[in-house]
Amino acid sequence: MKKFILFNSPIFWDATKEKEQYLSPLGLGYIATYLEKAGIDVTIVDCVKERKSVNDIVDFINKTHTDYIGINIFTQNYEMVKYIIESITITCDCFIGGQVVKSIYLDILRWNTQNRLNIIIGEGEFIIPALVSGRCKQIPEQENDQKVVYRVNKNSEYFPKDISNIFLNRKYLGNEIIYNHYGEKEIAIITSRGCAFDCAFCGGAKSLNKDITTRIRTEESVITEIREILSAYPDIQSIRVLDDLFLRNGKSIDMTNNIFLKFPHLSWRGMVHVLSLAKDVEKVKKLRRGRCRELFIGIESGSESVRRKINKLGTIDDIITVSKAILESGIDLKGYFIYGFPGETKEDFQKTYELASKIKEISTNTTGTFRTRACLKNKSCTKHIFPRPFS
């Protein structure tokens, strides 16, 4: 039987005890599931969870006997993954994938590799088993020496059109249970793929992914998966929904309540877009009845001019109104902010800091908590976030 090892790539060069936020590599789990269906002996090595250094991974690969390896890549670990692939001395076919590959595949084509390197743009759970079994009908989009590019878009026969029927064998994720910051045992799921919004800084933006469609799982398929999770892990207390955008509109909010009201002992956490609630903040109360514990909002900037430049929909007033409604409903809120957009000024930074401080102030009088790592006690961001002189 052919052997395939999938690596959840490291985010540090050296082994570290950094307490970074851990998320299960669900994408690799789907690929492993369908490799198994194709009769391949498959294993996932989670380099993040196991805190493996880059050299640990290279040594592991070169001492093992495997026919194939696959690894994901992100913007921040490009050089690490490149080093790993170029340091492989055994003979094996390699696969590389991830959201960022669409933007960097021309660079990957120039890597110095001794093995065949299959560069996958798009979702890999159908095309990778087809390539391994020698049954792939799709012609590579580009080739350079032993490096080949396959693009899985909506026109590819290997594009997962109906994600409600895609199964995840969670055994490949090992002990995937984490303790969230409430101390609850939590497992993650994905209920959709793609995003309808077009934020300028995001690789998942709609305009960058015109060749794929946004797909949403049915209510029934999500309920079935949660039941399977509870069957395997009866003591699970929380579900984390990892979709790029879970609560995208009013319909998705109603569907979410229908799902989680069937599991009265579970809480849940997930992403919401401010516009999903801005026109009907009363829907927040429904989320609380469905035992929503925490919502995440990509706020990014408190500067209206920066928000326009990055195509971030929703006004500052919308953010404050929705944040207040969430917190007053007893749901906790986590905001994501970005500093350092091209052309951003000290004044823009200050507006972002003031918006975060405003939301924090609102939360002092609500049952919901605004979760921040920074203390937000100073009036000036340059005294707290930028203690050194700003230029």
mmCIF file of C-alpha atoms in Angstrom:
data_model
loop_
_atom_site.group_PDB
_atom_site.id
_atom_site.type_symbol
_atom_site.label_atom_id
_atom_site.label_comp_id
_atom_site.label_asym_id
_atom_site.label_seq_id
_atom_site.Cartn_x
_atom_site.Cartn_y
_atom_site.Cartn_z
ATOM 1 C CA MET A 1 0.000 0.000 0.000
ATOM 2 C CA LYS A 2 1.302 3.455 -0.929
ATOM 3 C CA LYS A 3 2.133 5.741 1.987
ATOM 4 C CA PHE A 4 1.291 9.460 2.167
ATOM 5 C CA ILE A 5 2.301 11.835 4.989
ATOM 6 C CA LEU A 6 0.547 15.201 5.277
ATOM 7 C CA PHE A 7 2.251 17.968 7.246
ATOM 8 C CA ASN A 8 0.529 20.876 8.946
ATOM 9 C CA SER A 9 3.450 23.229 8.373
ATOM 10 C CA PRO A 10 5.323 24.959 11.238
ATOM 11 C CA ILE A 11 4.986 28.647 12.012
ATOM 12 C CA PHE A 12 8.352 28.942 13.792
ATOM 13 C CA TRP A 13 11.816 27.884 12.623
ATOM 14 C CA ASP A 14 12.696 26.431 16.015
ATOM 15 C CA ALA A 15 10.759 24.291 18.467
ATOM 16 C CA THR A 16 8.931 26.691 20.749
ATOM 17 C CA LYS A 17 6.687 26.816 23.772
ATOM 18 C CA GLU A 18 4.881 29.884 22.429
ATOM 19 C CA LYS A 19 1.217 29.635 23.377
ATOM 20 C CA GLU A 20 -0.101 30.523 19.938
ATOM 21 C CA GLN A 21 -3.778 29.942 19.210
ATOM 22 C CA TYR A 22 -4.163 26.415 17.857
ATOM 23 C CA LEU A 23 -6.712 25.375 15.252
ATOM 24 C CA SER A 24 -7.084 21.839 13.924
ATOM 25 C CA PRO A 25 -5.957 21.437 10.272
ATOM 26 C CA LEU A 26 -9.417 20.520 9.006
ATOM 27 C CA GLY A 27 -8.402 20.992 5.364
ATOM 28 C CA LEU A 28 -5.710 18.325 5.704
ATOM 29 C CA GLY A 29 -8.251 16.138 7.473
ATOM 30 C CA TYR A 30 -10.536 16.221 4.437
ATOM 31 C CA ILE A 31 -7.626 15.361 2.127
ATOM 32 C CA ALA A 32 -6.592 12.464 4.386
ATOM 33 C CA THR A 33 -10.163 11.163 4.427
ATOM 34 C CA TYR A 34 -10.332 10.942 0.645
ATOM 35 C CA LEU A 35 -6.811 9.539 0.300
ATOM 36 C CA GLU A 36 -7.917 6.702 2.571
ATOM 37 C CA LYS A 37 -10.967 6.139 0.368
ATOM 38 C CA ALA A 38 -8.537 5.769 -2.559
ATOM 39 C CA GLY A 39 -6.679 2.997 -0.720
ATOM 40 C CA ILE A 40 -3.717 5.091 0.451
ATOM 41 C CA ASP A 41 -2.085 4.684 3.876
ATOM 42 C CA VAL A 42 -2.178 8.270 5.154
ATOM 43 C CA THR A 43 -0.951 10.071 8.278
ATOM 44 C CA ILE A 44 -1.086 13.706 9.388
ATOM 45 C CA VAL A 45 1.899 15.169 11.238
ATOM 46 C CA ASP A 46 0.774 18.340 12.978
ATOM 47 C CA CYS A 47 3.993 20.355 13.239
ATOM 48 C CA VAL A 48 2.223 23.189 15.067
ATOM 49 C CA LYS A 49 0.607 21.077 17.761
ATOM 50 C CA GLU A 50 3.715 18.904 18.150
ATOM 51 C CA ARG A 51 5.928 22.026 18.171
ATOM 52 C CA LYS A 52 8.371 20.599 15.660
ATOM 53 C CA SER A 53 11.246 22.729 14.401
ATOM 54 C CA VAL A 54 11.966 23.022 10.688
ATOM 55 C CA ASN A 55 15.058 20.818 11.016
ATOM 56 C CA ASP A 56 13.041 18.259 13.006
ATOM 57 C CA ILE A 57 10.665 17.994 10.058
ATOM 58 C CA VAL A 58 13.440 17.659 7.475
ATOM 59 C CA ASP A 59 15.123 14.921 9.542
ATOM 60 C CA PHE A 60 11.810 13.126 10.007
ATOM 61 C CA ILE A 61 11.062 13.116 6.274
ATOM 62 C CA ASN A 62 14.534 11.979 5.251
ATOM 63 C CA LYS A 63 14.525 9.096 7.743
ATOM 64 C CA THR A 64 11.103 7.820 6.810
ATOM 65 C CA HIS A 65 9.964 5.602 3.960
ATOM 66 C CA THR A 66 7.056 7.322 2.277
ATOM 67 C CA ASP A 67 5.873 7.564 -1.294
ATOM 68 C CA TYR A 68 4.274 10.986 -0.997
ATOM 69 C CA ILE A 69 4.374 14.013 1.238
ATOM 70 C CA GLY A 70 1.994 16.958 1.290
ATOM 71 C CA ILE A 71 2.375 20.259 3.105
ATOM 72 C CA ASN A 72 0.353 23.446 3.439
ATOM 73 C CA ILE A 73 1.931 26.875 3.128
ATOM 74 C CA PHE A 74 1.046 30.326 4.458
ATOM 75 C CA THR A 75 2.401 33.794 3.792
ATOM 76 C CA GLN A 76 4.279 33.898 7.093
ATOM 77 C CA ASN A 77 6.041 30.545 6.712
ATOM 78 C CA TYR A 78 6.966 30.664 3.018
ATOM 79 C CA GLU A 79 10.724 30.436 3.650
ATOM 80 C CA MET A 80 10.275 27.573 6.126
ATOM 81 C CA VAL A 81 8.235 25.444 3.744
ATOM 82 C CA LYS A 82 10.603 26.230 0.865
ATOM 83 C CA TYR A 83 13.541 25.080 3.007
ATOM 84 C CA ILE A 84 11.735 21.855 3.932
ATOM 85 C CA ILE A 85 10.864 20.961 0.331
ATOM 86 C CA GLU A 86 14.337 21.808 -0.975
ATOM 87 C CA SER A 87 16.008 19.778 1.810
ATOM 88 C CA ILE A 88 14.268 16.485 1.047
ATOM 89 C CA THR A 89 16.815 13.865 -0.006
ATOM 90 C CA ILE A 90 14.581 10.796 -0.264
ATOM 91 C CA THR A 91 12.713 10.006 -3.468
ATOM 92 C CA CYS A 92 9.033 10.854 -3.150
ATOM 93 C CA ASP A 93 6.344 12.894 -4.870
ATOM 94 C CA CYS A 94 5.539 16.157 -3.089
ATOM 95 C CA PHE A 95 2.319 18.157 -2.918
ATOM 96 C CA ILE A 96 1.897 21.743 -1.743
ATOM 97 C CA GLY A 97 -1.327 23.688 -1.232
ATOM 98 C CA GLY A 98 -3.070 26.431 0.675
ATOM 99 C CA GLN A 99 -4.981 29.646 0.029
ATOM 100 C CA VAL A 100 -1.821 31.648 -0.685
ATOM 101 C CA VAL A 101 -0.599 29.269 -3.419
ATOM 102 C CA LYS A 102 -2.782 31.076 -5.953
ATOM 103 C CA SER A 103 -0.628 34.180 -5.446
ATOM 104 C CA ILE A 104 2.830 32.566 -5.170
ATOM 105 C CA TYR A 105 2.814 29.531 -7.473
ATOM 106 C CA LEU A 106 5.151 31.234 -9.960
ATOM 107 C CA ASP A 107 7.707 31.581 -7.163
ATOM 108 C CA ILE A 108 7.240 27.939 -6.156
ATOM 109 C CA LEU A 109 7.923 26.901 -9.756
ATOM 110 C CA ARG A 110 11.453 28.267 -9.268
ATOM 111 C CA TRP A 111 12.211 26.202 -6.159
ATOM 112 C CA ASN A 112 15.191 23.860 -6.386
ATOM 113 C CA THR A 113 13.658 20.414 -5.863
ATOM 114 C CA GLN A 114 14.873 16.954 -6.809
ATOM 115 C CA ASN A 115 11.406 15.394 -6.603
ATOM 116 C CA ARG A 116 8.205 15.966 -8.528
ATOM 117 C CA LEU A 117 6.302 18.828 -6.888
ATOM 118 C CA ASN A 118 2.546 19.028 -7.477
ATOM 119 C CA ILE A 119 1.374 22.589 -6.836
ATOM 120 C CA ILE A 120 -2.349 22.609 -6.057
ATOM 121 C CA ILE A 121 -4.297 25.849 -6.470
ATOM 122 C CA GLY A 122 -7.664 25.367 -4.797
ATOM 123 C CA GLU A 123 -9.223 22.564 -2.783
ATOM 124 C CA GLY A 124 -7.370 19.264 -2.829
ATOM 125 C CA GLU A 125 -9.504 16.478 -1.390
ATOM 126 C CA PHE A 126 -10.610 15.151 -4.801
ATOM 127 C CA ILE A 127 -7.686 15.920 -7.115
ATOM 128 C CA ILE A 128 -4.874 14.687 -4.843
ATOM 129 C CA PRO A 129 -6.244 11.112 -4.546
ATOM 130 C CA ALA A 130 -6.801 11.131 -8.319
ATOM 131 C CA LEU A 131 -3.180 12.146 -8.939
ATOM 132 C CA VAL A 132 -1.809 9.574 -6.495
ATOM 133 C CA SER A 133 -3.860 6.751 -7.997
ATOM 134 C CA GLY A 134 -2.894 7.732 -11.552
ATOM 135 C CA ARG A 135 -6.504 8.461 -12.526
ATOM 136 C CA CYS A 136 -6.337 12.248 -12.815
ATOM 137 C CA LYS A 137 -7.845 13.454 -16.095
ATOM 138 C CA GLN A 138 -6.957 17.117 -15.627
ATOM 139 C CA ILE A 139 -4.037 18.493 -17.626
ATOM 140 C CA PRO A 140 -1.542 20.620 -15.639
ATOM 141 C CA GLU A 141 -1.923 24.342 -16.170
ATOM 142 C CA GLN A 142 1.815 24.873 -16.128
ATOM 143 C CA GLU A 143 5.005 22.807 -15.900
ATOM 144 C CA ASN A 144 8.613 23.619 -15.114
ATOM 145 C CA ASP A 145 11.060 20.724 -14.873
ATOM 146 C CA GLN A 146 9.464 18.384 -12.290
ATOM 147 C CA LYS A 147 7.093 21.023 -10.930
ATOM 148 C CA VAL A 148 3.485 21.026 -12.156
ATOM 149 C CA VAL A 149 0.526 23.290 -11.402
ATOM 150 C CA TYR A 150 -3.075 22.089 -11.093
ATOM 151 C CA ARG A 151 -5.864 24.637 -10.639
ATOM 152 C CA VAL A 152 -9.051 23.344 -9.033
ATOM 153 C CA ASN A 153 -11.685 25.936 -9.925
ATOM 154 C CA LYS A 154 -15.418 25.674 -10.568
ATOM 155 C CA ASN A 155 -14.738 24.260 -14.036
ATOM 156 C CA SER A 156 -12.588 21.410 -12.729
ATOM 157 C CA GLU A 157 -14.188 17.997 -12.318
ATOM 158 C CA TYR A 158 -12.314 17.822 -8.994
ATOM 159 C CA PHE A 159 -13.975 20.944 -7.576
ATOM 160 C CA PRO A 160 -16.112 20.052 -4.514
ATOM 161 C CA LYS A 161 -19.408 21.545 -5.685
ATOM 162 C CA ASP A 162 -21.623 20.174 -2.921
ATOM 163 C CA ILE A 163 -19.777 20.405 0.378
ATOM 164 C CA SER A 164 -22.761 19.022 2.283
ATOM 165 C CA ASN A 165 -21.812 15.566 1.028
ATOM 166 C CA ILE A 166 -18.117 15.756 1.905
ATOM 167 C CA PHE A 167 -17.181 13.573 4.863
ATOM 168 C CA LEU A 168 -14.430 14.262 7.405
ATOM 169 C CA ASN A 169 -12.888 11.289 9.207
ATOM 170 C CA ARG A 170 -11.830 13.035 12.384
ATOM 171 C CA LYS A 171 -9.488 10.228 13.449
ATOM 172 C CA TYR A 172 -6.828 11.887 11.294
ATOM 173 C CA LEU A 173 -6.908 14.980 13.497
ATOM 174 C CA GLY A 174 -5.729 13.009 16.523
ATOM 175 C CA ASN A 175 -6.707 14.506 19.855
ATOM 176 C CA GLU A 176 -8.299 17.590 18.337
ATOM 177 C CA ILE A 177 -10.027 18.738 21.511
ATOM 178 C CA ILE A 178 -8.812 22.078 22.811
ATOM 179 C CA TYR A 179 -9.752 23.976 25.943
ATOM 180 C CA ASN A 180 -11.043 27.385 24.900
ATOM 181 C CA HIS A 181 -10.460 30.443 27.061
ATOM 182 C CA TYR A 182 -13.620 29.612 29.033
ATOM 183 C CA GLY A 183 -12.086 26.281 30.027
ATOM 184 C CA GLU A 184 -14.588 24.379 27.869
ATOM 185 C CA LYS A 185 -13.695 21.371 25.742
ATOM 186 C CA GLU A 186 -14.079 22.532 22.155
ATOM 187 C CA ILE A 187 -13.956 21.105 18.624
ATOM 188 C CA ALA A 188 -13.980 23.031 15.342
ATOM 189 C CA ILE A 189 -16.094 22.582 12.219
ATOM 190 C CA ILE A 190 -16.453 24.266 8.815
ATOM 191 C CA THR A 191 -19.937 24.944 7.396
ATOM 192 C CA SER A 192 -19.099 26.951 4.268
ATOM 193 C CA ARG A 193 -16.302 27.691 1.816
ATOM 194 C CA GLY A 194 -15.600 31.020 0.156
ATOM 195 C CA CYS A 195 -16.592 34.567 1.069
ATOM 196 C CA ALA A 196 -19.066 37.008 -0.485
ATOM 197 C CA PHE A 197 -17.116 40.083 0.636
ATOM 198 C CA ASP A 198 -14.152 41.752 -1.037
ATOM 199 C CA CYS A 199 -11.763 43.075 1.615
ATOM 200 C CA ALA A 200 -8.609 44.339 -0.112
ATOM 201 C CA PHE A 201 -6.173 42.705 2.342
ATOM 202 C CA CYS A 202 -7.645 39.188 2.238
ATOM 203 C CA GLY A 203 -6.590 36.273 0.038
ATOM 204 C CA GLY A 204 -10.145 34.955 0.254
ATOM 205 C CA ALA A 205 -11.626 38.148 -1.234
ATOM 206 C CA LYS A 206 -14.368 37.643 -3.801
ATOM 207 C CA SER A 207 -12.523 39.512 -6.576
ATOM 208 C CA LEU A 208 -9.461 37.269 -6.175
ATOM 209 C CA ASN A 209 -11.526 34.105 -6.351
ATOM 210 C CA LYS A 210 -13.896 34.655 -9.259
ATOM 211 C CA ASP A 211 -13.140 31.155 -10.503
ATOM 212 C CA ILE A 212 -14.784 29.475 -7.510
ATOM 213 C CA THR A 213 -18.233 29.669 -5.955
ATOM 214 C CA THR A 214 -19.231 30.292 -2.363
ATOM 215 C CA ARG A 215 -20.733 27.075 -1.031
ATOM 216 C CA ILE A 216 -22.800 26.604 2.108
ATOM 217 C CA ARG A 217 -23.597 23.314 3.783
ATOM 218 C CA THR A 218 -27.184 22.371 4.478
ATOM 219 C CA GLU A 219 -28.591 22.639 7.958
ATOM 220 C CA GLU A 220 -29.061 18.861 8.036
ATOM 221 C CA SER A 221 -25.425 18.109 7.171
ATOM 222 C CA VAL A 222 -24.133 20.357 9.955
ATOM 223 C CA ILE A 223 -26.492 18.770 12.477
ATOM 224 C CA THR A 224 -25.295 15.326 11.373
ATOM 225 C CA GLU A 225 -21.647 16.299 11.851
ATOM 226 C CA ILE A 226 -22.263 17.691 15.340
ATOM 227 C CA ARG A 227 -24.061 14.469 16.284
ATOM 228 C CA GLU A 228 -21.079 12.470 15.009
ATOM 229 C CA ILE A 229 -18.744 14.637 17.096
ATOM 230 C CA LEU A 230 -20.854 14.092 20.209
ATOM 231 C CA SER A 231 -20.925 10.363 19.545
ATOM 232 C CA ALA A 232 -17.114 10.298 19.439
ATOM 233 C CA TYR A 233 -16.572 12.905 22.177
ATOM 234 C CA PRO A 234 -19.601 12.950 24.518
ATOM 235 C CA ASP A 235 -17.967 15.462 26.873
ATOM 236 C CA ILE A 236 -17.555 18.222 24.266
ATOM 237 C CA GLN A 237 -18.969 21.514 25.559
ATOM 238 C CA SER A 238 -18.380 23.962 22.713
ATOM 239 C CA ILE A 239 -18.267 24.132 18.909
ATOM 240 C CA ARG A 240 -16.007 26.633 17.126
ATOM 241 C CA VAL A 241 -17.149 27.421 13.586
ATOM 242 C CA LEU A 242 -14.073 28.265 11.509
ATOM 243 C CA ASP A 243 -15.765 29.608 8.378
ATOM 244 C CA ASP A 244 -14.265 32.789 6.938
ATOM 245 C CA LEU A 245 -17.695 34.237 7.510
ATOM 246 C CA PHE A 246 -20.196 32.148 9.440
ATOM 247 C CA LEU A 247 -23.019 34.631 10.038
ATOM 248 C CA ARG A 248 -23.166 36.355 6.658
ATOM 249 C CA ASN A 249 -26.846 37.409 6.570
ATOM 250 C CA GLY A 250 -30.168 37.079 8.367
ATOM 251 C CA LYS A 251 -30.899 33.678 6.842
ATOM 252 C CA SER A 252 -27.641 32.245 8.193
ATOM 253 C CA ILE A 253 -28.508 33.527 11.664
ATOM 254 C CA ASP A 254 -31.856 31.713 11.596
ATOM 255 C CA MET A 255 -30.177 28.531 10.342
ATOM 256 C CA THR A 256 -27.592 28.716 13.109
ATOM 257 C CA ASN A 257 -30.269 28.902 15.777
ATOM 258 C CA ASN A 258 -32.111 25.963 14.231
ATOM 259 C CA ILE A 259 -28.893 23.942 14.440
ATOM 260 C CA PHE A 260 -27.744 24.730 17.962
ATOM 261 C CA LEU A 261 -31.165 24.692 19.620
ATOM 262 C CA LYS A 262 -31.018 20.939 18.981
ATOM 263 C CA PHE A 263 -27.958 20.671 21.254
ATOM 264 C CA PRO A 264 -28.981 22.328 24.543
ATOM 265 C CA HIS A 265 -25.741 21.503 26.365
ATOM 266 C CA LEU A 266 -23.439 23.026 23.719
ATOM 267 C CA SER A 267 -22.234 26.591 23.404
ATOM 268 C CA TRP A 268 -20.704 27.874 20.174
ATOM 269 C CA ARG A 269 -18.410 30.586 18.803
ATOM 270 C CA GLY A 270 -17.989 31.977 15.285
ATOM 271 C CA MET A 271 -17.382 34.903 12.926
ATOM 272 C CA VAL A 272 -19.998 37.519 12.042
ATOM 273 C CA HIS A 273 -19.919 40.439 9.612
ATOM 274 C CA VAL A 274 -21.133 43.705 11.109
ATOM 275 C CA LEU A 275 -23.597 44.173 8.229
ATOM 276 C CA SER A 276 -25.264 40.858 9.096
ATOM 277 C CA LEU A 277 -26.643 42.473 12.230
ATOM 278 C CA ALA A 278 -26.569 46.226 11.517
ATOM 279 C CA LYS A 279 -30.059 46.345 9.983
ATOM 280 C CA ASP A 280 -31.666 44.057 12.544
ATOM 281 C CA VAL A 281 -29.818 44.084 15.860
ATOM 282 C CA GLU A 282 -32.757 42.268 17.466
ATOM 283 C CA LYS A 283 -31.445 39.088 15.851
ATOM 284 C CA VAL A 284 -28.605 39.170 18.373
ATOM 285 C CA LYS A 285 -31.059 38.123 21.077
ATOM 286 C CA LYS A 286 -31.914 35.048 19.012
ATOM 287 C CA LEU A 287 -28.240 34.115 18.935
ATOM 288 C CA ARG A 288 -28.058 34.291 22.695
ATOM 289 C CA ARG A 289 -31.065 31.970 22.991
ATOM 290 C CA GLY A 290 -29.153 29.581 20.745
ATOM 291 C CA ARG A 291 -26.318 29.627 23.325
ATOM 292 C CA CYS A 292 -23.860 31.695 21.321
ATOM 293 C CA ARG A 293 -20.959 32.273 23.718
ATOM 294 C CA GLU A 294 -18.689 34.537 21.678
ATOM 295 C CA LEU A 295 -18.647 36.281 18.299
ATOM 296 C CA PHE A 296 -15.622 37.443 16.318
ATOM 297 C CA ILE A 297 -15.782 40.575 14.159
ATOM 298 C CA GLY A 298 -13.130 41.730 11.703
ATOM 299 C CA ILE A 299 -13.115 45.418 12.577
ATOM 300 C CA GLU A 300 -9.650 46.063 11.083
ATOM 301 C CA SER A 301 -9.612 49.876 11.365
ATOM 302 C CA GLY A 302 -11.352 52.730 13.157
ATOM 303 C CA SER A 303 -10.483 55.155 10.374
ATOM 304 C CA GLU A 304 -13.241 55.632 7.798
ATOM 305 C CA SER A 305 -10.693 56.641 5.153
ATOM 306 C CA VAL A 306 -8.664 53.458 5.707
ATOM 307 C CA ARG A 307 -11.821 51.353 5.709
ATOM 308 C CA ARG A 308 -12.790 52.767 2.315
ATOM 309 C CA LYS A 309 -9.317 52.021 0.929
ATOM 310 C CA ILE A 310 -9.456 48.404 2.077
ATOM 311 C CA ASN A 311 -13.074 48.020 0.935
ATOM 312 C CA LYS A 312 -14.278 47.163 4.426
ATOM 313 C CA LEU A 313 -18.064 47.476 4.425
ATOM 314 C CA GLY A 314 -19.933 48.926 7.399
ATOM 315 C CA THR A 315 -19.444 52.258 9.135
ATOM 316 C CA ILE A 316 -17.932 53.054 12.518
ATOM 317 C CA ASP A 317 -21.467 53.722 13.779
ATOM 318 C CA ASP A 318 -22.516 50.268 12.545
ATOM 319 C CA ILE A 319 -19.611 48.697 14.446
ATOM 320 C CA ILE A 320 -20.496 50.489 17.673
ATOM 321 C CA THR A 321 -24.222 49.701 17.358
ATOM 322 C CA VAL A 322 -23.674 46.016 16.625
ATOM 323 C CA SER A 323 -20.950 45.630 19.262
ATOM 324 C CA LYS A 324 -23.213 47.216 21.873
ATOM 325 C CA ALA A 325 -26.106 44.915 20.947
ATOM 326 C CA ILE A 326 -23.881 41.835 21.134
ATOM 327 C CA LEU A 327 -22.431 42.785 24.509
ATOM 328 C CA GLU A 328 -25.799 43.799 25.979
ATOM 329 C CA SER A 329 -27.204 40.419 24.958
ATOM 330 C CA GLY A 330 -24.606 38.722 27.141
ATOM 331 C CA ILE A 331 -22.519 37.475 24.215
ATOM 332 C CA ASP A 332 -18.788 38.067 24.411
ATOM 333 C CA LEU A 333 -17.044 39.851 21.558
ATOM 334 C CA LYS A 334 -13.571 39.547 20.080
ATOM 335 C CA GLY A 335 -12.467 42.208 17.615
ATOM 336 C CA TYR A 336 -9.717 41.813 15.030
ATOM 337 C CA PHE A 337 -7.694 44.933 14.197
ATOM 338 C CA ILE A 338 -4.913 45.565 11.692
ATOM 339 C CA TYR A 339 -2.250 48.242 12.032
ATOM 340 C CA GLY A 340 0.072 49.223 9.196
ATOM 341 C CA PHE A 341 -1.923 49.402 5.976
ATOM 342 C CA PRO A 342 -0.015 51.164 3.171
ATOM 343 C CA GLY A 343 -0.370 54.917 3.604
ATOM 344 C CA GLU A 344 -1.863 54.609 7.095
ATOM 345 C CA THR A 345 -0.995 57.536 9.352
ATOM 346 C CA LYS A 346 -0.507 58.069 13.049
ATOM 347 C CA GLU A 347 -3.950 59.689 13.117
ATOM 348 C CA ASP A 348 -5.494 56.583 11.547
ATOM 349 C CA PHE A 349 -3.807 54.414 14.172
ATOM 350 C CA GLN A 350 -5.227 56.626 16.885
ATOM 351 C CA LYS A 351 -8.767 56.317 15.509
ATOM 352 C CA THR A 352 -8.488 52.527 15.570
ATOM 353 C CA TYR A 353 -7.246 52.621 19.142
ATOM 354 C CA GLU A 354 -10.073 54.952 20.149
ATOM 355 C CA LEU A 355 -12.668 52.662 18.557
ATOM 356 C CA ALA A 356 -11.304 49.656 20.454
ATOM 357 C CA SER A 357 -11.311 51.725 23.647
ATOM 358 C CA LYS A 358 -14.913 52.777 22.998
ATOM 359 C CA ILE A 359 -16.067 49.177 22.643
ATOM 360 C CA LYS A 360 -14.125 48.237 25.769
ATOM 361 C CA GLU A 361 -15.828 51.066 27.639
ATOM 362 C CA ILE A 362 -19.257 49.856 26.503
ATOM 363 C CA SER A 363 -18.450 46.368 27.784
ATOM 364 C CA THR A 364 -17.835 47.643 31.321
ATOM 365 C CA ASN A 365 -21.606 48.103 31.662
ATOM 366 C CA THR A 366 -22.775 44.931 29.911
ATOM 367 C CA THR A 367 -22.961 41.236 30.723
ATOM 368 C CA GLY A 368 -20.914 40.489 27.612
ATOM 369 C CA THR A 369 -17.145 41.020 27.608
ATOM 370 C CA PHE A 370 -15.006 42.632 24.912
ATOM 371 C CA ARG A 371 -11.916 40.458 24.730
ATOM 372 C CA THR A 372 -8.640 42.262 24.168
ATOM 373 C CA ARG A 373 -4.991 41.493 24.782
ATOM 374 C CA ALA A 374 -4.044 45.156 25.138
ATOM 375 C CA CYS A 375 -5.018 47.001 28.290
ATOM 376 C CA LEU A 376 -6.593 50.044 26.549
ATOM 377 C CA LYS A 377 -6.048 52.401 29.480
ATOM 378 C CA ASN A 378 -4.049 55.139 27.772
ATOM 379 C CA LYS A 379 -5.626 57.846 25.650
ATOM 380 C CA SER A 380 -2.900 57.620 23.036
ATOM 381 C CA CYS A 381 -2.079 54.490 21.070
ATOM 382 C CA THR A 382 1.499 55.691 20.621
ATOM 383 C CA LYS A 383 2.054 55.462 24.377
ATOM 384 C CA HIS A 384 0.779 51.910 24.589
ATOM 385 C CA ILE A 385 0.973 50.090 21.268
ATOM 386 C CA PHE A 386 3.937 52.091 19.970
ATOM 387 C CA PRO A 387 6.056 52.914 23.057
ATOM 388 C CA ARG A 388 8.991 53.937 20.856
ATOM 389 C CA PRO A 389 8.899 57.149 18.790
ATOM 390 C CA PHE A 390 6.566 56.796 15.816
ATOM 391 C CA SER A 391 7.760 57.823 12.359
#
